Coordinates of C-alpha atoms in Angstrom, one line a residue:
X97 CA 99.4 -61.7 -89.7
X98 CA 97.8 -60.7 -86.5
X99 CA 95.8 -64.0 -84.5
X100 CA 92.7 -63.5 -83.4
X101 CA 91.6 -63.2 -79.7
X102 CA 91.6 -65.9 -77.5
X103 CA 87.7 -67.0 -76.2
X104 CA 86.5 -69.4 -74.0
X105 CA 84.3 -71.7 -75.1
X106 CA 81.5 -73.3 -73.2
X107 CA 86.2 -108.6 -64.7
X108 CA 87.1 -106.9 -60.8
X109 CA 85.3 -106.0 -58.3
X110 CA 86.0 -102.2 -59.9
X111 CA 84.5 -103.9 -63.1
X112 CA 81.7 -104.6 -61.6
X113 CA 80.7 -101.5 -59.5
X114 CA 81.2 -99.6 -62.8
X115 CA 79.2 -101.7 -64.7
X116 CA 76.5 -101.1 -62.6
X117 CA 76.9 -97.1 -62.6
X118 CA 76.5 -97.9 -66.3
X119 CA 80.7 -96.4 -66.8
X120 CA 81.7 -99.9 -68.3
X121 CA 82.6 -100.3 -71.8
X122 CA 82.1 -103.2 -73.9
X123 CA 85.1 -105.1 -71.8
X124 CA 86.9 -107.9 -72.8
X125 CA 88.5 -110.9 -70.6
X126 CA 91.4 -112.8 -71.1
X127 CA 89.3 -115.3 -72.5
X128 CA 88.1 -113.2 -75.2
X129 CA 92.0 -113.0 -76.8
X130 CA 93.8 -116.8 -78.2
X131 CA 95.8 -118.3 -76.0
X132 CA 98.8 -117.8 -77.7
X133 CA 98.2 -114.0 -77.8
X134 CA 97.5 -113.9 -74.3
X135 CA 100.8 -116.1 -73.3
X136 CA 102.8 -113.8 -75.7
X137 CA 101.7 -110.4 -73.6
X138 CA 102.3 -112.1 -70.3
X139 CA 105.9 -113.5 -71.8
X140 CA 107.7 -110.4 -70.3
X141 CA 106.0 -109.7 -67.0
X142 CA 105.7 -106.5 -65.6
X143 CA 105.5 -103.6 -68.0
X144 CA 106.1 -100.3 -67.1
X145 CA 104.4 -97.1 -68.4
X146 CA 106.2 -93.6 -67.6
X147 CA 103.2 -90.3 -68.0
X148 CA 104.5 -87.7 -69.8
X149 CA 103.4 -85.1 -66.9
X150 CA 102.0 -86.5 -64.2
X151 CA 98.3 -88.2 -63.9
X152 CA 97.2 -85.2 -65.8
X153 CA 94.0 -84.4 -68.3
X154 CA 96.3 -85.0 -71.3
X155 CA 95.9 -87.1 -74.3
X156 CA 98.3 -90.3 -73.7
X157 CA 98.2 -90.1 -69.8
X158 CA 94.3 -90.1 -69.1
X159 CA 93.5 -92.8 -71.7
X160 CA 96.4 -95.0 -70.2
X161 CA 95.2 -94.5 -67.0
X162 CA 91.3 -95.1 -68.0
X163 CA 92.5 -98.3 -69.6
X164 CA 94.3 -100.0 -66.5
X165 CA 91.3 -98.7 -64.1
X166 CA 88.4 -100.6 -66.5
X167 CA 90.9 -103.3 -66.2
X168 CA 91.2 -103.4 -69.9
X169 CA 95.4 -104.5 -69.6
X170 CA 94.6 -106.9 -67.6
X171 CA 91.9 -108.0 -69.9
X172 CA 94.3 -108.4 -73.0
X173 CA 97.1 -110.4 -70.2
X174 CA 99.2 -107.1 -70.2
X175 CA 100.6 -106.4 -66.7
X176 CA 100.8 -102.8 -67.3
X177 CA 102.2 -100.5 -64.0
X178 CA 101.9 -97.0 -64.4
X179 CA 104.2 -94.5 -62.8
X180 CA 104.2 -90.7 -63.5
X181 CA 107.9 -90.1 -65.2
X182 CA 110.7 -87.8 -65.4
X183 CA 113.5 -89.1 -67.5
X184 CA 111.6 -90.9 -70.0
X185 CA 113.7 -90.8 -72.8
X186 CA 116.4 -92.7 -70.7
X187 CA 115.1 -94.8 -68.6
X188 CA 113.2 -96.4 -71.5
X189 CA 116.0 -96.7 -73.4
X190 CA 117.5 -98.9 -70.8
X191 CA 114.6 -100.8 -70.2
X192 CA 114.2 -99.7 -66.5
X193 CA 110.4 -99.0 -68.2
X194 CA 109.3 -100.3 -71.4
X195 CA 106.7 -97.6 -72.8
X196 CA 105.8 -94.3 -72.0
X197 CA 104.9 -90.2 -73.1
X198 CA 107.2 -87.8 -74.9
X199 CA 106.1 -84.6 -76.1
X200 CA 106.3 -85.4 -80.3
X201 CA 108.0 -86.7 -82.6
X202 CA 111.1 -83.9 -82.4
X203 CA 111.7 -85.8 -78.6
X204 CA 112.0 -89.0 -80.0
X205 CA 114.5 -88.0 -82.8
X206 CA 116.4 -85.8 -80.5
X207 CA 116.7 -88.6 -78.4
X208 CA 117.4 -91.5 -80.6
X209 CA 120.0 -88.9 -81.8
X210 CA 121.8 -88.8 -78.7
X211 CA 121.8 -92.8 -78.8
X212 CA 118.6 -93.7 -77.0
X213 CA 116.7 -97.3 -77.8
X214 CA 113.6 -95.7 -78.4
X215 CA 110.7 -95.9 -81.4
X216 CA 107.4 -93.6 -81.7
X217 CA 104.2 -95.9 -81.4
X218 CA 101.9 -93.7 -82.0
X219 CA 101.2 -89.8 -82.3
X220 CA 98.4 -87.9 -81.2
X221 CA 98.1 -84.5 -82.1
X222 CA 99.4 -83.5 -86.0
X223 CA 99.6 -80.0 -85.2
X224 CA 102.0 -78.4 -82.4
X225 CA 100.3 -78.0 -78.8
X226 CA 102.7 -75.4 -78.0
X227 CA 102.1 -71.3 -78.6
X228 CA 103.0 -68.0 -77.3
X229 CA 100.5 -65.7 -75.4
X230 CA 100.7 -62.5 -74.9
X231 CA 98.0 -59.6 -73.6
X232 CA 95.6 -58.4 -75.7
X233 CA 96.1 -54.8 -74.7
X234 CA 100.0 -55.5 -74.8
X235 CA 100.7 -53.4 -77.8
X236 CA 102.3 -56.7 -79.5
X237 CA 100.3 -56.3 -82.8
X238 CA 103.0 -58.8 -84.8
X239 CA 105.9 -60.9 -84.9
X240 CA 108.4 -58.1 -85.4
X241 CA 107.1 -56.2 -81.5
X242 CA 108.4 -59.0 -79.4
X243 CA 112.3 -57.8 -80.3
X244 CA 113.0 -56.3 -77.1
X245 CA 110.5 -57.8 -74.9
X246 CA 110.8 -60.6 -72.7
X247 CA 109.3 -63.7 -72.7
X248 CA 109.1 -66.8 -70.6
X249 CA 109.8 -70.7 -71.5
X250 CA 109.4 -73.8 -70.1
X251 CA 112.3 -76.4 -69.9
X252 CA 114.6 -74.9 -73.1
X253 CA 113.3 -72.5 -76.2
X254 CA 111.4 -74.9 -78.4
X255 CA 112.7 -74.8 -81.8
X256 CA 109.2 -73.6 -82.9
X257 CA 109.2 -70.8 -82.1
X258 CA 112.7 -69.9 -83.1
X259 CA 111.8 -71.0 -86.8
X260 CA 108.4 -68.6 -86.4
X261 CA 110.1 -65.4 -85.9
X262 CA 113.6 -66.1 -88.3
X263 CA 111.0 -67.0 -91.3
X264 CA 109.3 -64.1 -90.9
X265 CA 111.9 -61.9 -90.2
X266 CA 112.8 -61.7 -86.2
X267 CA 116.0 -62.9 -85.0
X268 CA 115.2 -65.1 -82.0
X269 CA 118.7 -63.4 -80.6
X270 CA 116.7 -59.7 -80.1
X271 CA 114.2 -61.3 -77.5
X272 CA 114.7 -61.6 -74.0
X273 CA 114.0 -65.1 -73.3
X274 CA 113.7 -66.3 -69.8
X275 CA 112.8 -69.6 -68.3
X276 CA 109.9 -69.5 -66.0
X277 CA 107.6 -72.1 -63.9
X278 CA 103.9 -72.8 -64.4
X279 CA 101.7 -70.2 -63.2
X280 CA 100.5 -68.4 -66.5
X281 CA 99.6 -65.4 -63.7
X282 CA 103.4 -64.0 -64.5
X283 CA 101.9 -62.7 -67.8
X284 CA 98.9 -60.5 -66.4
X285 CA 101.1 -59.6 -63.9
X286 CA 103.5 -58.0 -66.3
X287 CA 106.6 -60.2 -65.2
X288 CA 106.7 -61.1 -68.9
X289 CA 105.6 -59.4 -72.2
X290 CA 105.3 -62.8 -73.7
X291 CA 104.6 -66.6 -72.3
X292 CA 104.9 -69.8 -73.9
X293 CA 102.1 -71.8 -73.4
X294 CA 100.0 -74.9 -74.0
X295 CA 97.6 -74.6 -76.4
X296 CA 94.7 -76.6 -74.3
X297 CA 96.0 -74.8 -70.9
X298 CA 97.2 -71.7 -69.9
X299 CA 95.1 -69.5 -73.0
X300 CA 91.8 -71.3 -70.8
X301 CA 93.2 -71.1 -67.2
X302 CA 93.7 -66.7 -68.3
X303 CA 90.5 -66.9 -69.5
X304 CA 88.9 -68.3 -66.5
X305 CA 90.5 -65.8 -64.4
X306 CA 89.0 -62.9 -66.9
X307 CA 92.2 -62.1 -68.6
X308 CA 91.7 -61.5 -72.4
X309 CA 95.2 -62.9 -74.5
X310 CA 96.1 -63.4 -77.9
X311 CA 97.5 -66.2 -78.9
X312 CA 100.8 -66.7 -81.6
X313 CA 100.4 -70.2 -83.0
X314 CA 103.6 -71.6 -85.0
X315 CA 100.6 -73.5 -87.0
X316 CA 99.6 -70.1 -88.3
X317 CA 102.8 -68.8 -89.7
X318 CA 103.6 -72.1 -91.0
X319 CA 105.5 -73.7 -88.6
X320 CA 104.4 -77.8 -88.8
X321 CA 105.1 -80.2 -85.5
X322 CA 103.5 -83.4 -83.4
X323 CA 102.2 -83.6 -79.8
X324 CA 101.9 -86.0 -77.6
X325 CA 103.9 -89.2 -78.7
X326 CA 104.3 -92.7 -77.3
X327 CA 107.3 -94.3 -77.3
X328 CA 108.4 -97.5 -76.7
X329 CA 112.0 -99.2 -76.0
X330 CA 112.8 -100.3 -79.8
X331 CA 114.3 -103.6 -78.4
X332 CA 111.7 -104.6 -75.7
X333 CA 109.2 -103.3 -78.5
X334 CA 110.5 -105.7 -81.6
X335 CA 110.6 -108.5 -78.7
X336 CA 107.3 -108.2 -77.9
X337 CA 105.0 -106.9 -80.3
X338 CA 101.6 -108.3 -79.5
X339 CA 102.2 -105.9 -76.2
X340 CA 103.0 -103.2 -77.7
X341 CA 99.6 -103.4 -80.1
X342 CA 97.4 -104.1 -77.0
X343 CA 98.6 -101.4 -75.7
X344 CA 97.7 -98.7 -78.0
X345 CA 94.3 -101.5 -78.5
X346 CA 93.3 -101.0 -74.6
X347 CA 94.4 -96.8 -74.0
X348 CA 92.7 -96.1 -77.3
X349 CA 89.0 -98.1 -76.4
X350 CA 89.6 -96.4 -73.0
X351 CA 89.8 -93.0 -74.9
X352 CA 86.6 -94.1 -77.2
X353 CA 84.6 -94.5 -73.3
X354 CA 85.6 -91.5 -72.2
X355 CA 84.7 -89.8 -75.4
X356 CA 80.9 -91.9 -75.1
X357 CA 79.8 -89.8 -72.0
X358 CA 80.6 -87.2 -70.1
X359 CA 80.2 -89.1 -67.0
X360 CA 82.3 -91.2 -67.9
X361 CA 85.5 -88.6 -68.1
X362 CA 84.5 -87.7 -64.8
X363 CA 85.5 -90.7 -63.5
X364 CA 88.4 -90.8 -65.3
X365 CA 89.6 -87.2 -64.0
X366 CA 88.5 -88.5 -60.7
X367 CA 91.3 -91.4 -60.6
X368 CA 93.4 -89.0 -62.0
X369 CA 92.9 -86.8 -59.1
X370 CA 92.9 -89.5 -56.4
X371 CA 96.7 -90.4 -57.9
X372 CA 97.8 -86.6 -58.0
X373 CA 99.8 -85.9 -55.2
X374 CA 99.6 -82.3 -55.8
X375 CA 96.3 -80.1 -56.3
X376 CA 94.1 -81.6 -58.9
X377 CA 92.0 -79.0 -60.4
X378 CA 88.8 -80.8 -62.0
X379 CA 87.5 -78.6 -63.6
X380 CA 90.4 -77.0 -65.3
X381 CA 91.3 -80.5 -66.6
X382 CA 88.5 -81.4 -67.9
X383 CA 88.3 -78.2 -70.4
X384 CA 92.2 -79.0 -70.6
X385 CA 91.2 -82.7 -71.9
X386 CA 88.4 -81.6 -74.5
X387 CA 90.3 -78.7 -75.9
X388 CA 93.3 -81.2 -76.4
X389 CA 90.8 -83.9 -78.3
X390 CA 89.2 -80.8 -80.5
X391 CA 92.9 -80.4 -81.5
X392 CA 93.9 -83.7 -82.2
X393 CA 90.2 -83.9 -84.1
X394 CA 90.6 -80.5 -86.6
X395 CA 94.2 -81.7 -87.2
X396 CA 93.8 -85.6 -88.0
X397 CA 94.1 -86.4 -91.8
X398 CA 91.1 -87.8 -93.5
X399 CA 90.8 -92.1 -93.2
X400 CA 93.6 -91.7 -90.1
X401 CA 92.5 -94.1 -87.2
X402 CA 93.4 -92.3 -83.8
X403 CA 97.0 -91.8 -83.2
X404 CA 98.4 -93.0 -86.1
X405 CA 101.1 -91.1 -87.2
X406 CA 103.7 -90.9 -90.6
X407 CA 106.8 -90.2 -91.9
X408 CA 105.1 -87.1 -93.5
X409 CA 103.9 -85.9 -90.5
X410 CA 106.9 -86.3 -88.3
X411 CA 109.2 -84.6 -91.3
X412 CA 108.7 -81.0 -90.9
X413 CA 110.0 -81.4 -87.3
X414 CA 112.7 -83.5 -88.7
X415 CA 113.7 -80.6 -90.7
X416 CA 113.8 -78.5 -88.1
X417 CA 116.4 -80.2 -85.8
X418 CA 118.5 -80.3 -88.8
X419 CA 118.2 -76.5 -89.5
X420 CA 118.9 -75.2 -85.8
X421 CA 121.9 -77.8 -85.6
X422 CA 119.7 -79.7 -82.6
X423 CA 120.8 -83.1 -83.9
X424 CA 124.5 -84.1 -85.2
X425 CA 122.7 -85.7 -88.5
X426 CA 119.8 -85.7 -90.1
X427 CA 117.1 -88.2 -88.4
X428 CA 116.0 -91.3 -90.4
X429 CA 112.7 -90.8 -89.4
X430 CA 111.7 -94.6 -90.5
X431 CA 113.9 -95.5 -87.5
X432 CA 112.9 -93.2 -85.5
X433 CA 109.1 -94.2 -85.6
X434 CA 106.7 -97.6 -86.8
X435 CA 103.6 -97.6 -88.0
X436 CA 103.4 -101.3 -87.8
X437 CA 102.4 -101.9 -84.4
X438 CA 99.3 -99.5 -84.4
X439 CA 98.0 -100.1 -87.9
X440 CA 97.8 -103.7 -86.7
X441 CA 94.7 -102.4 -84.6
X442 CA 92.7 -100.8 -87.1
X443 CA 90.5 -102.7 -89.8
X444 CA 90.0 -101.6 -93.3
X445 CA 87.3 -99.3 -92.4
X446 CA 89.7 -97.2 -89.9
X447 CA 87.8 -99.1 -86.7
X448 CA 89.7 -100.0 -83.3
X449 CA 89.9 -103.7 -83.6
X450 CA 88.3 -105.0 -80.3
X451 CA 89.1 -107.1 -78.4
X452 CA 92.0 -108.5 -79.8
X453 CA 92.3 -111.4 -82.0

């Protein structure tokens, strides 16, 4: 199979400014919520959030941070600080932060595997957001032309790509895989044959540049994962789950404003960019941001509410640990994730439930 050529495609004083820009949703108060719901999500106090990457245009972070900036946490009696993260898998699991992003579901299993207190809330994306790039004039026609050549990684090999090229042939052992930084300009440059990328990033950032780059999805060769998964600490979460449902209630009516108006995702990368504390490319991140929700769109199953998630969905990848001996046993997958907390926020009908009861 040969892929086809990547394209580009064409109740605060804050409250109340934004209301008058016309940028505020239908907000609730803490009056809108029963008393006893409002006490229980104050119970714990401060609750921390970890971002997956930083404050950026990502599915998980920019809703999050849209939520605490209409003051929709503080609406629901949440006292939500956000922090961008690093070790989020641990310090959650000790309870040094309550609830933050992972990349899917295989993070949480690995992690839960290696002890961590951890449960998936909620998935976004039911395909993988990961794929391999290489130059459309590169020669690389299939799978079986990247033996020999080099290509770059982020952070470790995902196990996505190993299973594309063994199941169709290509021992993962004949490539020359190095790990790399960022900058997708390593691939035009020639530094690498191939480049592992983000399917809502570096394929658009090339293209902006006028660099033409196909694209090697796992999805394609049948190679099944998750992106973008929240997790919570399992024992803070089972404490306290009236915060953990207004949570996902308040990032995921943020995510329905931003989706209302394009003005209105400009102010979200705006705080986004005020936060950054590196260079905050705008426009970059907001074709990251929409190419990330066409994904998560295409791939959500039919009657699905927005980032609900399965232990269908989260199987394939559970296989996959298994196979490449990335866990020490199989992961119990209904330990490892809960659809009770965000099914709690969606009627019959599939609607967000708002505010809350």
């Amino acid at each position: 199979m040969k892929p086809a050529l990547f394209s580009l495609p064409q109740t605060s004083v804050l409250a109340i400014t934004l209301a008058g820009a016309g940028l505020l949703p239908l907000a609730a108060t803490a009056q809108d919520i029963s008393p006893d719901r409002c006490a229980a999500n104050q119970a714990p106090g401060e609750v921390i959030f970890l971002t997956s990457f930083g404050y950026a245009a990502s599915h998980g972070i920019l809703d999050v941070l849209a939520a605490q900036k209409l003051g929709l946490f503080e609406a629901l009696c949440i006292d939500l600080t956000m922090q961008p993260g690093g070790a989020n898998i641990q310090l959650i699991s000790a309870n040094t932060a309550q609830l933050g992003g992972v990349g899917g579901a295989s993070d949480t299993m690995l992690g839960i595997d290696n002890g961590a207190d951890i449960i998936g809330i909620a998935t976004y994306g039911n395909v993988g957001a990961i794929e391999l790039l290489t130059m459309a004039d590169s020669g690389i026609e299939s799978l079986a032309d990247f033996a020999g050549k080099t290509v770059g990684y982020k952070g470790a090999i995902p196990p996505q790509f190993s299973a594309m090229f063994q199941d169709n042939g290509v021992n993962p052992e004949d490539i020359n895989w190095v790990s790399v930084g960022y900058d997708p300009i390593i691939l035009p440059n020639g530094q690498v044959q191939g480049l592992a990328a983000y399917k809502s990033n570096e394929p658009y950032d090339l293209a902006r540049q006028g660099f033409a780059v196909t694209e090697w999805n796992p999805d394609a060769f049948g190679i099944h994962s998750t992106f973008n998964t929240q997790i919570a600490n399992a024992t803070f979460a089972a404490a306290n789950p009236t915060v953990i449902e207004d949570f996902l209630r308040a990032s995921f009516k943020a995510y329905e404003w931003m989706r209302e108006d394009p003005a209105h995702l400009d102010q979200a990368l705006a705080w986004a960019a005020e936060l950054s504390t590196a260079g905050y490319d705008i426009d970059m991140s907001r074709i990251r941001f929409n190419a990330e929700a066409a994904i998560i769109a295409e791939s959500q199953p039919d009657g699905w509410g927005f980032g609900q998630q399965s232990v269908a969905q989260w199987q394939p990848e559970a296989d996959m640990l298994q196979r490449f001996g990335i866990v020490r046993a199989a992961p119990d997958i209904s330990r490892a994730m809960t659809t009770a907390y965000i099914d709690a926020i969606y009627d019959d009908a599939g609607a967000l439930i708002w505010p809350a009861p």
